[in-house]
Every structure is written in structure tokens, then in C-alpha cells.
PDB file of N, CA, C and O in Angstrom:
ATOM      1  N   MET A   1     -15.418   8.167  -6.493  1.00 82.00           N
ATOM      2  CA  MET A   1     -15.508   6.841  -7.065  1.00 82.00           C
ATOM      3  C   MET A   1     -14.173   6.404  -7.653  1.00 82.00           C
ATOM      4  O   MET A   1     -13.810   5.255  -7.523  1.00 82.00           O
ATOM      5  N   ALA A   2     -13.468   7.331  -8.276  1.00 90.00           N
ATOM      6  CA  ALA A   2     -12.200   6.976  -8.911  1.00 90.00           C
ATOM      7  C   ALA A   2     -11.171   6.508  -7.878  1.00 90.00           C
ATOM      8  O   ALA A   2     -10.449   5.537  -8.115  1.00 90.00           O
ATOM      9  N   PHE A   3     -11.101   7.189  -6.746  1.00 91.00           N
ATOM     10  CA  PHE A   3     -10.152   6.815  -5.702  1.00 91.00           C
ATOM     11  C   PHE A   3     -10.468   5.415  -5.184  1.00 91.00           C
ATOM     12  O   PHE A   3      -9.568   4.594  -4.992  1.00 91.00           O
ATOM     13  N   GLU A   4     -11.745   5.155  -4.965  1.00 93.00           N
ATOM     14  CA  GLU A   4     -12.162   3.833  -4.470  1.00 93.00           C
ATOM     15  C   GLU A   4     -11.781   2.749  -5.478  1.00 93.00           C
ATOM     16  O   GLU A   4     -11.186   1.730  -5.106  1.00 93.00           O
ATOM     17  N   ILE A   5     -12.095   2.964  -6.741  1.00 93.00           N
ATOM     18  CA  ILE A   5     -11.763   1.985  -7.792  1.00 93.00           C
ATOM     19  C   ILE A   5     -10.254   1.792  -7.886  1.00 93.00           C
ATOM     20  O   ILE A   5      -9.765   0.665  -8.019  1.00 93.00           O
ATOM     21  N   LEU A   6      -9.492   2.889  -7.836  1.00 91.00           N
ATOM     22  CA  LEU A   6      -8.031   2.808  -7.899  1.00 91.00           C
ATOM     23  C   LEU A   6      -7.500   1.917  -6.793  1.00 91.00           C
ATOM     24  O   LEU A   6      -6.712   0.997  -7.041  1.00 91.00           O
ATOM     25  N   PHE A   7      -7.946   2.153  -5.566  1.00 90.00           N
ATOM     26  CA  PHE A   7      -7.419   1.373  -4.452  1.00 90.00           C
ATOM     27  C   PHE A   7      -7.966  -0.047  -4.414  1.00 90.00           C
ATOM     28  O   PHE A   7      -7.267  -0.949  -3.966  1.00 90.00           O
ATOM     29  N   LEU A   8      -9.151  -0.260  -4.904  1.00 93.00           N
ATOM     30  CA  LEU A   8      -9.634  -1.639  -5.007  1.00 93.00           C
ATOM     31  C   LEU A   8      -8.725  -2.417  -5.961  1.00 93.00           C
ATOM     32  O   LEU A   8      -8.358  -3.562  -5.693  1.00 93.00           O
ATOM     33  N   GLY A   9      -8.345  -1.792  -7.068  1.00 93.00           N
ATOM     34  CA  GLY A   9      -7.431  -2.422  -8.022  1.00 93.00           C
ATOM     35  C   GLY A   9      -6.057  -2.660  -7.426  1.00 93.00           C
ATOM     36  O   GLY A   9      -5.464  -3.729  -7.606  1.00 93.00           O
ATOM     37  N   ILE A  10      -5.538  -1.673  -6.705  1.00 89.00           N
ATOM     38  CA  ILE A  10      -4.226  -1.821  -6.067  1.00 89.00           C
ATOM     39  C   ILE A  10      -4.261  -2.932  -5.033  1.00 89.00           C
ATOM     40  O   ILE A  10      -3.365  -3.781  -4.985  1.00 89.00           O
ATOM     41  N   MET A  11      -5.297  -2.957  -4.215  1.00 89.00           N
ATOM     42  CA  MET A  11      -5.393  -3.978  -3.165  1.00 89.00           C
ATOM     43  C   MET A  11      -5.547  -5.368  -3.763  1.00 89.00           C
ATOM     44  O   MET A  11      -5.024  -6.336  -3.227  1.00 89.00           O
ATOM     45  N   ASP A  12      -6.243  -5.486  -4.893  1.00 92.00           N
ATOM     46  CA  ASP A  12      -6.428  -6.786  -5.542  1.00 92.00           C
ATOM     47  C   ASP A  12      -5.198  -7.251  -6.305  1.00 92.00           C
ATOM     48  O   ASP A  12      -5.061  -8.438  -6.591  1.00 92.00           O
ATOM     49  N   SER A  13      -4.306  -6.324  -6.631  1.00 91.00           N
ATOM     50  CA  SER A  13      -3.149  -6.672  -7.456  1.00 91.00           C
ATOM     51  C   SER A  13      -2.146  -7.561  -6.739  1.00 91.00           C
ATOM     52  O   SER A  13      -1.384  -8.271  -7.380  1.00 91.00           O
ATOM     53  N   GLY A  14      -2.134  -7.504  -5.419  1.00 79.00           N
ATOM     54  CA  GLY A  14      -1.173  -8.295  -4.664  1.00 79.00           C
ATOM     55  C   GLY A  14       0.201  -7.645  -4.596  1.00 79.00           C
ATOM     56  O   GLY A  14       1.106  -8.191  -3.994  1.00 79.00           O
ATOM     57  N   LYS A  15       0.358  -6.490  -5.222  1.00 81.00           N
ATOM     58  CA  LYS A  15       1.625  -5.761  -5.190  1.00 81.00           C
ATOM     59  C   LYS A  15       1.474  -4.564  -4.268  1.00 81.00           C
ATOM     60  O   LYS A  15       0.397  -3.993  -4.148  1.00 81.00           O
ATOM     61  N   VAL A  16       2.559  -4.196  -3.622  1.00 76.00           N
ATOM     62  CA  VAL A  16       2.528  -3.067  -2.698  1.00 76.00           C
ATOM     63  C   VAL A  16       3.319  -1.910  -3.306  1.00 76.00           C
ATOM     64  O   VAL A  16       4.545  -1.917  -3.276  1.00 76.00           O
ATOM     65  N   PRO A  17       2.618  -0.919  -3.874  1.00 82.00           N
ATOM     66  CA  PRO A  17       3.325   0.232  -4.449  1.00 82.00           C
ATOM     67  C   PRO A  17       3.785   1.188  -3.346  1.00 82.00           C
ATOM     68  O   PRO A  17       3.341   1.097  -2.202  1.00 82.00           O
ATOM     69  N   MET A  18       4.672   2.085  -3.701  1.00 87.00           N
ATOM     70  CA  MET A  18       5.117   3.119  -2.764  1.00 87.00           C
ATOM     71  C   MET A  18       3.969   4.116  -2.598  1.00 87.00           C
ATOM     72  O   MET A  18       3.616   4.816  -3.537  1.00 87.00           O
ATOM     73  N   ILE A  19       3.361   4.125  -1.415  1.00 84.00           N
ATOM     74  CA  ILE A  19       2.203   4.974  -1.146  1.00 84.00           C
ATOM     75  C   ILE A  19       2.473   5.790   0.115  1.00 84.00           C
ATOM     76  O   ILE A  19       2.924   5.240   1.124  1.00 84.00           O
ATOM     77  N   ASP A  20       2.177   7.067   0.057  1.00 89.00           N
ATOM     78  CA  ASP A  20       2.231   7.912   1.247  1.00 89.00           C
ATOM     79  C   ASP A  20       0.975   7.592   2.067  1.00 89.00           C
ATOM     80  O   ASP A  20      -0.130   8.013   1.726  1.00 89.00           O
ATOM     81  N   VAL A  21       1.152   6.824   3.121  1.00 85.00           N
ATOM     82  CA  VAL A  21       0.029   6.339   3.924  1.00 85.00           C
ATOM     83  C   VAL A  21      -0.794   7.494   4.480  1.00 85.00           C
ATOM     84  O   VAL A  21      -2.024   7.484   4.416  1.00 85.00           O
ATOM     85  N   ASN A  22      -0.133   8.493   5.032  1.00 89.00           N
ATOM     86  CA  ASN A  22      -0.864   9.621   5.619  1.00 89.00           C
ATOM     87  C   ASN A  22      -1.691  10.355   4.577  1.00 89.00           C
ATOM     88  O   ASN A  22      -2.847  10.705   4.823  1.00 89.00           O
ATOM     89  N   LYS A  23      -1.127  10.588   3.409  1.00 92.00           N
ATOM     90  CA  LYS A  23      -1.842  11.292   2.346  1.00 92.00           C
ATOM     91  C   LYS A  23      -3.008  10.432   1.844  1.00 92.00           C
ATOM     92  O   LYS A  23      -4.105  10.933   1.600  1.00 92.00           O
ATOM     93  N   GLY A  24      -2.802   9.140   1.705  1.00 89.00           N
ATOM     94  CA  GLY A  24      -3.869   8.247   1.266  1.00 89.00           C
ATOM     95  C   GLY A  24      -5.048   8.251   2.221  1.00 89.00           C
ATOM     96  O   GLY A  24      -6.205   8.326   1.796  1.00 89.00           O
ATOM     97  N   MET A  25      -4.749   8.180   3.514  1.00 91.00           N
ATOM     98  CA  MET A  25      -5.819   8.207   4.508  1.00 91.00           C
ATOM     99  C   MET A  25      -6.525   9.558   4.506  1.00 91.00           C
ATOM    100  O   MET A  25      -7.750   9.627   4.618  1.00 91.00           O
ATOM    101  N   GLU A  26      -5.759  10.630   4.358  1.00 94.00           N
ATOM    102  CA  GLU A  26      -6.336  11.977   4.327  1.00 94.00           C
ATOM    103  C   GLU A  26      -7.300  12.135   3.152  1.00 94.00           C
ATOM    104  O   GLU A  26      -8.415  12.627   3.323  1.00 94.00           O
ATOM    105  N   VAL A  27      -6.864  11.705   1.983  1.00 94.00           N
ATOM    106  CA  VAL A  27      -7.714  11.823   0.788  1.00 94.00           C
ATOM    107  C   VAL A  27      -8.964  10.967   0.941  1.00 94.00           C
ATOM    108  O   VAL A  27     -10.071  11.411   0.630  1.00 94.00           O
ATOM    109  N   ALA A  28      -8.809   9.752   1.410  1.00 94.00           N
ATOM    110  CA  ALA A  28      -9.962   8.866   1.590  1.00 94.00           C
ATOM    111  C   ALA A  28     -10.989   9.475   2.541  1.00 94.00           C
ATOM    112  O   ALA A  28     -12.200   9.412   2.285  1.00 94.00           O
ATOM    113  N   LYS A  29     -10.527  10.080   3.612  1.00 95.00           N
ATOM    114  CA  LYS A  29     -11.449  10.710   4.564  1.00 95.00           C
ATOM    115  C   LYS A  29     -12.097  11.952   3.967  1.00 95.00           C
ATOM    116  O   LYS A  29     -13.283  12.203   4.190  1.00 95.00           O
ATOM    117  N   LEU A  30     -11.330  12.742   3.208  1.00 96.00           N
ATOM    118  CA  LEU A  30     -11.906  13.909   2.539  1.00 96.00           C
ATOM    119  C   LEU A  30     -13.016  13.498   1.575  1.00 96.00           C
ATOM    120  O   LEU A  30     -14.006  14.204   1.406  1.00 96.00           O
ATOM    121  N   LEU A  31     -12.838  12.339   0.955  1.00 95.00           N
ATOM    122  CA  LEU A  31     -13.845  11.815   0.030  1.00 95.00           C
ATOM    123  C   LEU A  31     -14.956  11.058   0.762  1.00 95.00           C
ATOM    124  O   LEU A  31     -15.853  10.507   0.133  1.00 95.00           O
ATOM    125  N   ARG A  32     -14.872  11.029   2.088  1.00 95.00           N
ATOM    126  CA  ARG A  32     -15.861  10.393   2.960  1.00 95.00           C
ATOM    127  C   ARG A  32     -15.983   8.882   2.717  1.00 95.00           C
ATOM    128  O   ARG A  32     -17.034   8.293   2.935  1.00 95.00           O
ATOM    129  N   LEU A  33     -14.905   8.259   2.283  1.00 95.00           N
ATOM    130  CA  LEU A  33     -14.933   6.822   2.061  1.00 95.00           C
ATOM    131  C   LEU A  33     -14.966   6.043   3.366  1.00 95.00           C
ATOM    132  O   LEU A  33     -15.220   4.841   3.356  1.00 95.00           O
ATOM    133  N   ASP A  34     -14.741   6.727   4.465  1.00 95.00           N
ATOM    134  CA  ASP A  34     -14.890   6.072   5.767  1.00 95.00           C
ATOM    135  C   ASP A  34     -16.361   6.012   6.180  1.00 95.00           C
ATOM    136  O   ASP A  34     -16.730   5.284   7.091  1.00 95.00           O
ATOM    137  N   LYS A  35     -17.212   6.751   5.466  1.00 95.00           N
ATOM    138  CA  LYS A  35     -18.645   6.807   5.774  1.00 95.00           C
ATOM    139  C   LYS A  35     -19.506   6.133   4.713  1.00 95.00           C
ATOM    140  O   LYS A  35     -20.520   5.508   5.022  1.00 95.00           O
ATOM    141  N   GLU A  36     -19.125   6.306   3.442  1.00 94.00           N
ATOM    142  CA  GLU A  36     -19.960   5.813   2.345  1.00 94.00           C
ATOM    143  C   GLU A  36     -19.092   5.419   1.154  1.00 94.00           C
ATOM    144  O   GLU A  36     -18.186   6.158   0.780  1.00 94.00           O
ATOM    145  N   THR A  37     -19.377   4.253   0.590  1.00 94.00           N
ATOM    146  CA  THR A  37     -18.660   3.793  -0.594  1.00 94.00           C
ATOM    147  C   THR A  37     -19.661   3.375  -1.663  1.00 94.00           C
ATOM    148  O   THR A  37     -20.846   3.209  -1.381  1.00 94.00           O
ATOM    149  N   ILE A  38     -19.171   3.193  -2.856  1.00 94.00           N
ATOM    150  CA  ILE A  38     -20.032   2.817  -3.973  1.00 94.00           C
ATOM    151  C   ILE A  38     -19.863   1.342  -4.348  1.00 94.00           C
ATOM    152  O   ILE A  38     -20.828   0.626  -4.533  1.00 94.00           O
ATOM    153  N   TYR A  39     -18.615   0.879  -4.437  1.00 94.00           N
ATOM    154  CA  TYR A  39     -18.339  -0.431  -5.011  1.00 94.00           C
ATOM    155  C   TYR A  39     -18.115  -1.547  -4.007  1.00 94.00           C
ATOM    156  O   TYR A  39     -18.320  -2.707  -4.326  1.00 94.00           O
ATOM    157  N   ASP A  40     -17.665  -1.224  -2.811  1.00 94.00           N
ATOM    158  CA  ASP A  40     -17.330  -2.265  -1.837  1.00 94.00           C
ATOM    159  C   ASP A  40     -17.739  -1.788  -0.443  1.00 94.00           C
ATOM    160  O   ASP A  40     -17.151  -0.846   0.087  1.00 94.00           O
ATOM    161  N   VAL A  41     -18.730  -2.446   0.140  1.00 94.00           N
ATOM    162  CA  VAL A  41     -19.208  -2.030   1.464  1.00 94.00           C
ATOM    163  C   VAL A  41     -18.143  -2.201   2.540  1.00 94.00           C
ATOM    164  O   VAL A  41     -18.206  -1.563   3.585  1.00 94.00           O
ATOM    165  N   ASN A  42     -17.151  -3.050   2.294  1.00 95.00           N
ATOM    166  CA  ASN A  42     -16.062  -3.271   3.250  1.00 95.00           C
ATOM    167  C   ASN A  42     -14.815  -2.467   2.891  1.00 95.00           C
ATOM    168  O   ASN A  42     -13.737  -2.744   3.412  1.00 95.00           O
ATOM    169  N   PHE A  43     -14.953  -1.491   2.001  1.00 94.00           N
ATOM    170  CA  PHE A  43     -13.788  -0.749   1.530  1.00 94.00           C
ATOM    171  C   PHE A  43     -12.980  -0.152   2.675  1.00 94.00           C
ATOM    172  O   PHE A  43     -11.771  -0.311   2.727  1.00 94.00           O
ATOM    173  N   TRP A  44     -13.620   0.558   3.577  1.00 94.00           N
ATOM    174  CA  TRP A  44     -12.880   1.280   4.614  1.00 94.00           C
ATOM    175  C   TRP A  44     -12.087   0.321   5.501  1.00 94.00           C
ATOM    176  O   TRP A  44     -10.919   0.565   5.799  1.00 94.00           O
ATOM    177  N   THR A  45     -12.694  -0.779   5.894  1.00 94.00           N
ATOM    178  CA  THR A  45     -12.007  -1.770   6.718  1.00 94.00           C
ATOM    179  C   THR A  45     -10.810  -2.348   5.965  1.00 94.00           C
ATOM    180  O   THR A  45      -9.701  -2.412   6.504  1.00 94.00           O
ATOM    181  N   ASN A  46     -11.023  -2.743   4.716  1.00 93.00           N
ATOM    182  CA  ASN A  46      -9.947  -3.311   3.910  1.00 93.00           C
ATOM    183  C   ASN A  46      -8.864  -2.275   3.604  1.00 93.00           C
ATOM    184  O   ASN A  46      -7.677  -2.600   3.601  1.00 93.00           O
ATOM    185  N   PHE A  47      -9.268  -1.046   3.360  1.00 92.00           N
ATOM    186  CA  PHE A  47      -8.325   0.030   3.069  1.00 92.00           C
ATOM    187  C   PHE A  47      -7.421   0.290   4.272  1.00 92.00           C
ATOM    188  O   PHE A  47      -6.206   0.424   4.129  1.00 92.00           O
ATOM    189  N   LYS A  48      -8.003   0.347   5.471  1.00 92.00           N
ATOM    190  CA  LYS A  48      -7.214   0.572   6.676  1.00 92.00           C
ATOM    191  C   LYS A  48      -6.195  -0.552   6.876  1.00 92.00           C
ATOM    192  O   LYS A  48      -5.046  -0.288   7.210  1.00 92.00           O
ATOM    193  N   VAL A  49      -6.613  -1.789   6.667  1.00 91.00           N
ATOM    194  CA  VAL A  49      -5.696  -2.925   6.811  1.00 91.00           C
ATOM    195  C   VAL A  49      -4.585  -2.826   5.777  1.00 91.00           C
ATOM    196  O   VAL A  49      -3.399  -2.973   6.097  1.00 91.00           O
ATOM    197  N   PHE A  50      -4.931  -2.530   4.533  1.00 89.00           N
ATOM    198  CA  PHE A  50      -3.950  -2.412   3.473  1.00 89.00           C
ATOM    199  C   PHE A  50      -2.950  -1.298   3.763  1.00 89.00           C
ATOM    200  O   PHE A  50      -1.749  -1.461   3.557  1.00 89.00           O
ATOM    201  N   MET A  51      -3.425  -0.173   4.261  1.00 89.00           N
ATOM    202  CA  MET A  51      -2.551   0.971   4.512  1.00 89.00           C
ATOM    203  C   MET A  51      -1.660   0.760   5.729  1.00 89.00           C
ATOM    204  O   MET A  51      -0.735   1.534   5.955  1.00 89.00           O
ATOM    205  N   GLN A  52      -1.872  -0.285   6.500  1.00 86.00           N
ATOM    206  CA  GLN A  52      -1.008  -0.617   7.642  1.00 86.00           C
ATOM    207  C   GLN A  52       0.286  -1.277   7.193  1.00 86.00           C
ATOM    208  O   GLN A  52       1.145  -1.545   7.998  1.00 86.00           O
ATOM    209  N   LEU A  53       0.406  -1.573   5.896  1.00 65.00           N
ATOM    210  CA  LEU A  53       1.567  -2.310   5.377  1.00 65.00           C
ATOM    211  C   LEU A  53       2.871  -1.670   5.738  1.00 65.00           C
ATOM    212  O   LEU A  53       3.144  -0.582   5.790  1.00 65.00           O
TER     213      LEU A  53
END
């Protein structure tokens, strides 16, 4: 839940921080956010688009 909330906040901020894209995707998949989320049903789609930056 914390990872999802963190990235929802980052994505909403409009700022692009220095993020290791590969590590971010790896952690998100380990947390199964590509399968199930708590706060945003569109998280995975939005996260993938955001990480393409």
C-alpha cells in the first residue's frame, strides 16, 4: 500500500523525480501491483505510462 500511495503522490505532483525505472517496475511487480491495487484501479496502467518518462 505504501508504494502505491507514494507513486500516486509522485504522479499527481506533476514533477518528475530521478527514478530508477527498472527498479521501480521490479518492486511494483514484486508487490503484485500489476494484478491488484488498493487505492486506484487504474494504477498499473498509469504507473507504466509514468515510468516511460
